[in-house]
Short mmCIF file of C-alpha atoms in Angstrom, two decimals:
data_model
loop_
_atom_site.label_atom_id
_atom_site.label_comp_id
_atom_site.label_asym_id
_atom_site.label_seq_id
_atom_site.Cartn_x
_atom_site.Cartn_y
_atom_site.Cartn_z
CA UNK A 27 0.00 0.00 0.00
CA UNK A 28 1.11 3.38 -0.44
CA UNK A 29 1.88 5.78 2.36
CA UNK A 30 2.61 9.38 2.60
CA UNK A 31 5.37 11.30 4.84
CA UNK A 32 4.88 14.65 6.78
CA UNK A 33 6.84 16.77 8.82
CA UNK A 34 5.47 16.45 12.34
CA UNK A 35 5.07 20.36 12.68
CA UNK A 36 4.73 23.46 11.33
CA UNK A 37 4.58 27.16 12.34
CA UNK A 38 3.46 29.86 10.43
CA UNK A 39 2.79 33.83 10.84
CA UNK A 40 -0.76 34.83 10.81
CA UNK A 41 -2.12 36.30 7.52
CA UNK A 42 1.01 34.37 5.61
CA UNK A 43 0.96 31.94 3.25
CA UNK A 44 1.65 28.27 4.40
CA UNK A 45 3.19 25.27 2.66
CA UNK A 46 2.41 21.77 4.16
CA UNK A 47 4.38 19.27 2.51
CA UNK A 48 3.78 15.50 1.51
CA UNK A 49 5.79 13.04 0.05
CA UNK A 50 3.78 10.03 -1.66
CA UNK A 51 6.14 8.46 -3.35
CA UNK A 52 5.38 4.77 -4.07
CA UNK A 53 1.07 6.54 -4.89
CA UNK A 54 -0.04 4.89 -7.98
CA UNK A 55 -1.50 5.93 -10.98
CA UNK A 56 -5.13 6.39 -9.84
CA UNK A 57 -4.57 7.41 -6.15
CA UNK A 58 -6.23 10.35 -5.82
CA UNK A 59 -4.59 12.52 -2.92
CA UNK A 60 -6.87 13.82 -0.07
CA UNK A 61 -6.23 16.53 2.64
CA UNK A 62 -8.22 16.58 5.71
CA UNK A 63 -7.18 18.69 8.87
CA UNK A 64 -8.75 18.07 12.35
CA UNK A 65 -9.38 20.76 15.03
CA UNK A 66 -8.96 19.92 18.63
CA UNK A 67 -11.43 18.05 19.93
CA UNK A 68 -13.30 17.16 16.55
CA UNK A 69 -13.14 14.33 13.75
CA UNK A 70 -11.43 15.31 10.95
CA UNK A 71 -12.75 17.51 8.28
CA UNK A 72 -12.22 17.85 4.32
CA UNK A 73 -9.80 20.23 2.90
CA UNK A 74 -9.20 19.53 -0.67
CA UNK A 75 -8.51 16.31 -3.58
CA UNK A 76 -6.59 16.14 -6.48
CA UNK A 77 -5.54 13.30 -8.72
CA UNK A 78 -2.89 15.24 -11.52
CA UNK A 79 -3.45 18.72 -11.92
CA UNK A 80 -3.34 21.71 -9.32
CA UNK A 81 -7.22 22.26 -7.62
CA UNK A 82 -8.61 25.35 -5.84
CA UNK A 83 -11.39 25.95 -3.29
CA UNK A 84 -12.49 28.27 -0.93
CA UNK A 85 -10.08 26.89 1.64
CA UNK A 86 -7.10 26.42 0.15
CA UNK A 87 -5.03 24.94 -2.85
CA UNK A 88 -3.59 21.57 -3.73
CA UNK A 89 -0.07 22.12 -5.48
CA UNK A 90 0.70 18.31 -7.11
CA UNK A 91 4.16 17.70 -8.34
CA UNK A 92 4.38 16.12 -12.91
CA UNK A 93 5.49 13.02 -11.17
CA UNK A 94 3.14 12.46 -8.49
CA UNK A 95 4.88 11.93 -6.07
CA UNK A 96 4.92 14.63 -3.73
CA UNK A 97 1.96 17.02 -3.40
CA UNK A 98 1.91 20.69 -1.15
CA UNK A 99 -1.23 22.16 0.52
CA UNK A 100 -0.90 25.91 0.39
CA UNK A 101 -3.16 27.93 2.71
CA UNK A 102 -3.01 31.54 1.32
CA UNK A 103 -3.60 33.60 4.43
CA UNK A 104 -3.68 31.78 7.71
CA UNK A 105 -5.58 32.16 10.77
CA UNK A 106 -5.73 31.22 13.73
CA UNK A 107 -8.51 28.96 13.05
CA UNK A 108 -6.01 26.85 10.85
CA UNK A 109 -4.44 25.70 13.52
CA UNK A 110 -4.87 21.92 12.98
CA UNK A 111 -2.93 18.97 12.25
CA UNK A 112 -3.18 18.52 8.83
CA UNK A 113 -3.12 15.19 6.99
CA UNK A 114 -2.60 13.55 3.52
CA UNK A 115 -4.24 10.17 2.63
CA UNK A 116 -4.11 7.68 -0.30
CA UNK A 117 -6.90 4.98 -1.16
CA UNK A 118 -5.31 2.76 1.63
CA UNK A 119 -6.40 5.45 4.18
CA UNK A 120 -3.62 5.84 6.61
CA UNK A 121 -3.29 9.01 8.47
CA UNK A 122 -0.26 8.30 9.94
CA UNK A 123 0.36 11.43 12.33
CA UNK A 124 0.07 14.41 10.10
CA UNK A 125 1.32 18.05 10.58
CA UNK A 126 0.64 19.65 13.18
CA UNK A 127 0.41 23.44 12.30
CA UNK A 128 0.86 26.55 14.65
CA UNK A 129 -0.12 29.89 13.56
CA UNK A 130 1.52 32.55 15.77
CA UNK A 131 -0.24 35.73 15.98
CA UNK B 1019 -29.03 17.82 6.56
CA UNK B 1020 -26.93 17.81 10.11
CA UNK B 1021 -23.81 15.80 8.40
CA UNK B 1022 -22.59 12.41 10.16
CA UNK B 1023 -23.60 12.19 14.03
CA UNK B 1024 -22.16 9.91 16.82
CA UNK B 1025 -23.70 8.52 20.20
CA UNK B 1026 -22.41 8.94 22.99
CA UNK B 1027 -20.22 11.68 22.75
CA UNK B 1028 -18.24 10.10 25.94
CA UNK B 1029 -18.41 6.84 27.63
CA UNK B 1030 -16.70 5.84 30.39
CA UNK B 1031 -17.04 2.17 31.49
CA UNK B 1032 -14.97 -0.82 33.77
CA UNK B 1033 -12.34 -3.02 32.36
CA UNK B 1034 -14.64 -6.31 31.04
CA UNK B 1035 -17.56 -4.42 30.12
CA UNK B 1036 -19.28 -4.59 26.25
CA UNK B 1037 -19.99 -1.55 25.38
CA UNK B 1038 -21.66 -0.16 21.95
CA UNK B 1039 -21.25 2.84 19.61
CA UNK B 1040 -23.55 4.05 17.08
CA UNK B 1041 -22.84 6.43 13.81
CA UNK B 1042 -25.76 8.05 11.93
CA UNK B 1043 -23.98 8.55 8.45
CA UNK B 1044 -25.08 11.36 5.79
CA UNK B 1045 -28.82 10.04 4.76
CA UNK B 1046 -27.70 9.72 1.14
CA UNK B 1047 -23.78 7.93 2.14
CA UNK B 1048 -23.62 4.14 0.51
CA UNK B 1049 -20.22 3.95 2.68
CA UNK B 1050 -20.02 3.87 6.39
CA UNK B 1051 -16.00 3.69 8.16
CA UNK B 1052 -15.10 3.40 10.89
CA UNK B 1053 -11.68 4.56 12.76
CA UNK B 1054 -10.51 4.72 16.00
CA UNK B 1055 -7.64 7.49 16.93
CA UNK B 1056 -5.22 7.33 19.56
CA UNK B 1057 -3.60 10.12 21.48
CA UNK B 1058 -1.00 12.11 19.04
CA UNK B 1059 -1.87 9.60 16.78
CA UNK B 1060 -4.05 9.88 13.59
CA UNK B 1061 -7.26 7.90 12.77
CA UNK B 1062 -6.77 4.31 12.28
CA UNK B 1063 -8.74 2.53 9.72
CA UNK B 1064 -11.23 -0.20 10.69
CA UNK B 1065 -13.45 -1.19 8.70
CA UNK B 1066 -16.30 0.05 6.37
CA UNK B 1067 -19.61 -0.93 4.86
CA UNK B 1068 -20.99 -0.46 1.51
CA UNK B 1069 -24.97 -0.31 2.35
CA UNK B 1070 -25.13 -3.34 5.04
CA UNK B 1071 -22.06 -4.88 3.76
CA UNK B 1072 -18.92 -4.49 5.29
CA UNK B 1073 -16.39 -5.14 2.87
CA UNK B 1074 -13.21 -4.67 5.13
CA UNK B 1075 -13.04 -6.02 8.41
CA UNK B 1076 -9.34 -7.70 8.24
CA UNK B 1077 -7.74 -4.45 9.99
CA UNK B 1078 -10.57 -4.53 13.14
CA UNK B 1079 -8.30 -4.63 15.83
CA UNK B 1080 -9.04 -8.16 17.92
CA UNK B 1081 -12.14 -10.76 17.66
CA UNK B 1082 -13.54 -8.24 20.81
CA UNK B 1083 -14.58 -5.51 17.56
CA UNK B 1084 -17.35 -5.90 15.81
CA UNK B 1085 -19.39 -3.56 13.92
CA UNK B 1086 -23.31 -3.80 12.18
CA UNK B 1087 -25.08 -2.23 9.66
CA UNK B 1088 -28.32 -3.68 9.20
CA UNK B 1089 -30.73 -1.79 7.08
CA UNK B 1090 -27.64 0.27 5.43
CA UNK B 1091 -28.39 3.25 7.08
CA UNK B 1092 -27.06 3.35 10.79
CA UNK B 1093 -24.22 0.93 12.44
CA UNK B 1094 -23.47 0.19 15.68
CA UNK B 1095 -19.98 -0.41 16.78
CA UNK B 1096 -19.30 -3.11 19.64
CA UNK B 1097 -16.65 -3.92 21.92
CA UNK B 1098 -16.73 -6.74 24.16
CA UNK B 1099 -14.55 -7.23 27.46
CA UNK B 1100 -12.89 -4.22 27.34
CA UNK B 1101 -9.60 -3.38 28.28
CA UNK B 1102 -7.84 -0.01 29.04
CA UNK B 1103 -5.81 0.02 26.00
CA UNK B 1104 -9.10 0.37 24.25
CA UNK B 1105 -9.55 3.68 25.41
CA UNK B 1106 -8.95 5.95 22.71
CA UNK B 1107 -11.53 8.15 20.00
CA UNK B 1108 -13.85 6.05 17.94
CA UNK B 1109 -14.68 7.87 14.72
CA UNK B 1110 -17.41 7.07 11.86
CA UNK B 1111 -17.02 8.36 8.52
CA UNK B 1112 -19.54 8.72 5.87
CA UNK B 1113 -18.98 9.10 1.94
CA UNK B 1114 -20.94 8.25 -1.44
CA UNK B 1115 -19.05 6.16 -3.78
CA UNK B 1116 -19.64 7.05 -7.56
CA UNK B 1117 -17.79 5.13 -10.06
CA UNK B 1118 -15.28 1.95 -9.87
CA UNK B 1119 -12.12 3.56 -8.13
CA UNK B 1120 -12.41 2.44 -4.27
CA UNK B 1121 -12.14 4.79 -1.34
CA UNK B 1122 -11.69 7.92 -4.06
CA UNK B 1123 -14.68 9.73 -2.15
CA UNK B 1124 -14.79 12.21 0.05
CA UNK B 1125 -15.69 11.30 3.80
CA UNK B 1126 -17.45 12.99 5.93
CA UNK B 1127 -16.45 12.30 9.97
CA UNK B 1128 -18.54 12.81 12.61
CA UNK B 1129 -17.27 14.25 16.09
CA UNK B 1130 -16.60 10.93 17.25
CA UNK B 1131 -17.44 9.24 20.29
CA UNK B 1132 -14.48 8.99 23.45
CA UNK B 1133 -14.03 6.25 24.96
CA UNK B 1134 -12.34 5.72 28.75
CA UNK B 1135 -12.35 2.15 30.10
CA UNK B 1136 -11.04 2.07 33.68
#
């Protein structure tokens, strides 16, 4: 099965832009890759998906490298309420222990 | 629509008790997960239905788990004879599959139910 690496943590000013990196390297051709980012004290929640080509939504955007094998979820402005840790899954859907992300005001 | 919804929210029991956990997916979900998390740790796979089959139930974690869906619409997840290293988050998911590629959908977790077996 395929499985994805994160760093552990992450800090970032408020109101900058923010990178969170994940390397996928053994993902196969129709893995899509899925972000989800959990709050304290909550299940996790949906962020963004992307299979080959770079996706936008309202909360952020899914950078995905030509070879697949690494992907970047880029928050534009961040706020405090990002403060999560953030995860990237394959089909096998392992979590493993995601980034956790500090904003500092 | 309220999204997916868990009962209890907390349960605390004694070490050899059963105790039971049930997930009200998104009305329209075919797919029903379930995961339990860990502290620092993230969500750990279980198993899943597809309507009232389950489909994956290699990676439940002892013969103590077990988990129902009946009619395809809610499911109950059991433990028997608990033990303290069972205490953890227990998380349902909910998603609609579309199309052949498996576990491609978006899911859709509840707020999960904590459990604290003394």
């Amino acid at each position: 099965d395929a499985k994805t690496t994160q760093p552990n943590s992450m800090e970032s000013n408020e109101e900058e832009p923010v990178h969170l990196p994940c390397n996928h390297s053994t993902i196969s051709g129709t893995d899509y890759i899925h972000w989800y980012r959990q709050l304290p004290s909550q299940g996790p929640e949906y962020v963004i998906h992307g299979l080959t080509s770079n996706v936008n939504n309202r909360m952020a955007s899914l950078a995905i490298a030509e070879d697949r094998k690494s992907s970047t979820l880029i928050l534009h402005r961040a706020t405090l309420r990002d403060a999560a840790v953030y995860y990237c899954i394959l089909r096998d859907l392992t979590f493993g222990t995601g980034t956790r992300l500090t904003i500092i005001p | 629509d309220t999204g997916v919804s868990q009962n209890p929210r907390h349960k605390i029991t004694k070490r050899g008790q059963n105790v039971t956990f049930r997930c009200d997916p998104i009305s329209e979900h075919n797919r029903l997960y379930w995961y339990r998390q860990t502290l620092g740790q993230g969500p750990e796979f279980l198993t899943y239905f597809q309507n009232e089959a389950q489909l994956e139930k290699s990676r439940l974690l002892s013969d103590r788990f077990s988990a129902e869906r009946p009619k395809g619409s809610f499911s109950t997840l059991e433990i028997q004879r608990t033990e303290q290293g069972d205490s953890a988050m227990y998380l349902c998911a909910s998603s609609f599959k579309q199309g052949p590629r498996n576990f491609q959908e978006t899911q859709y977790f509840g707020p999960g139910t904590r459990l604290l077996v003394l």
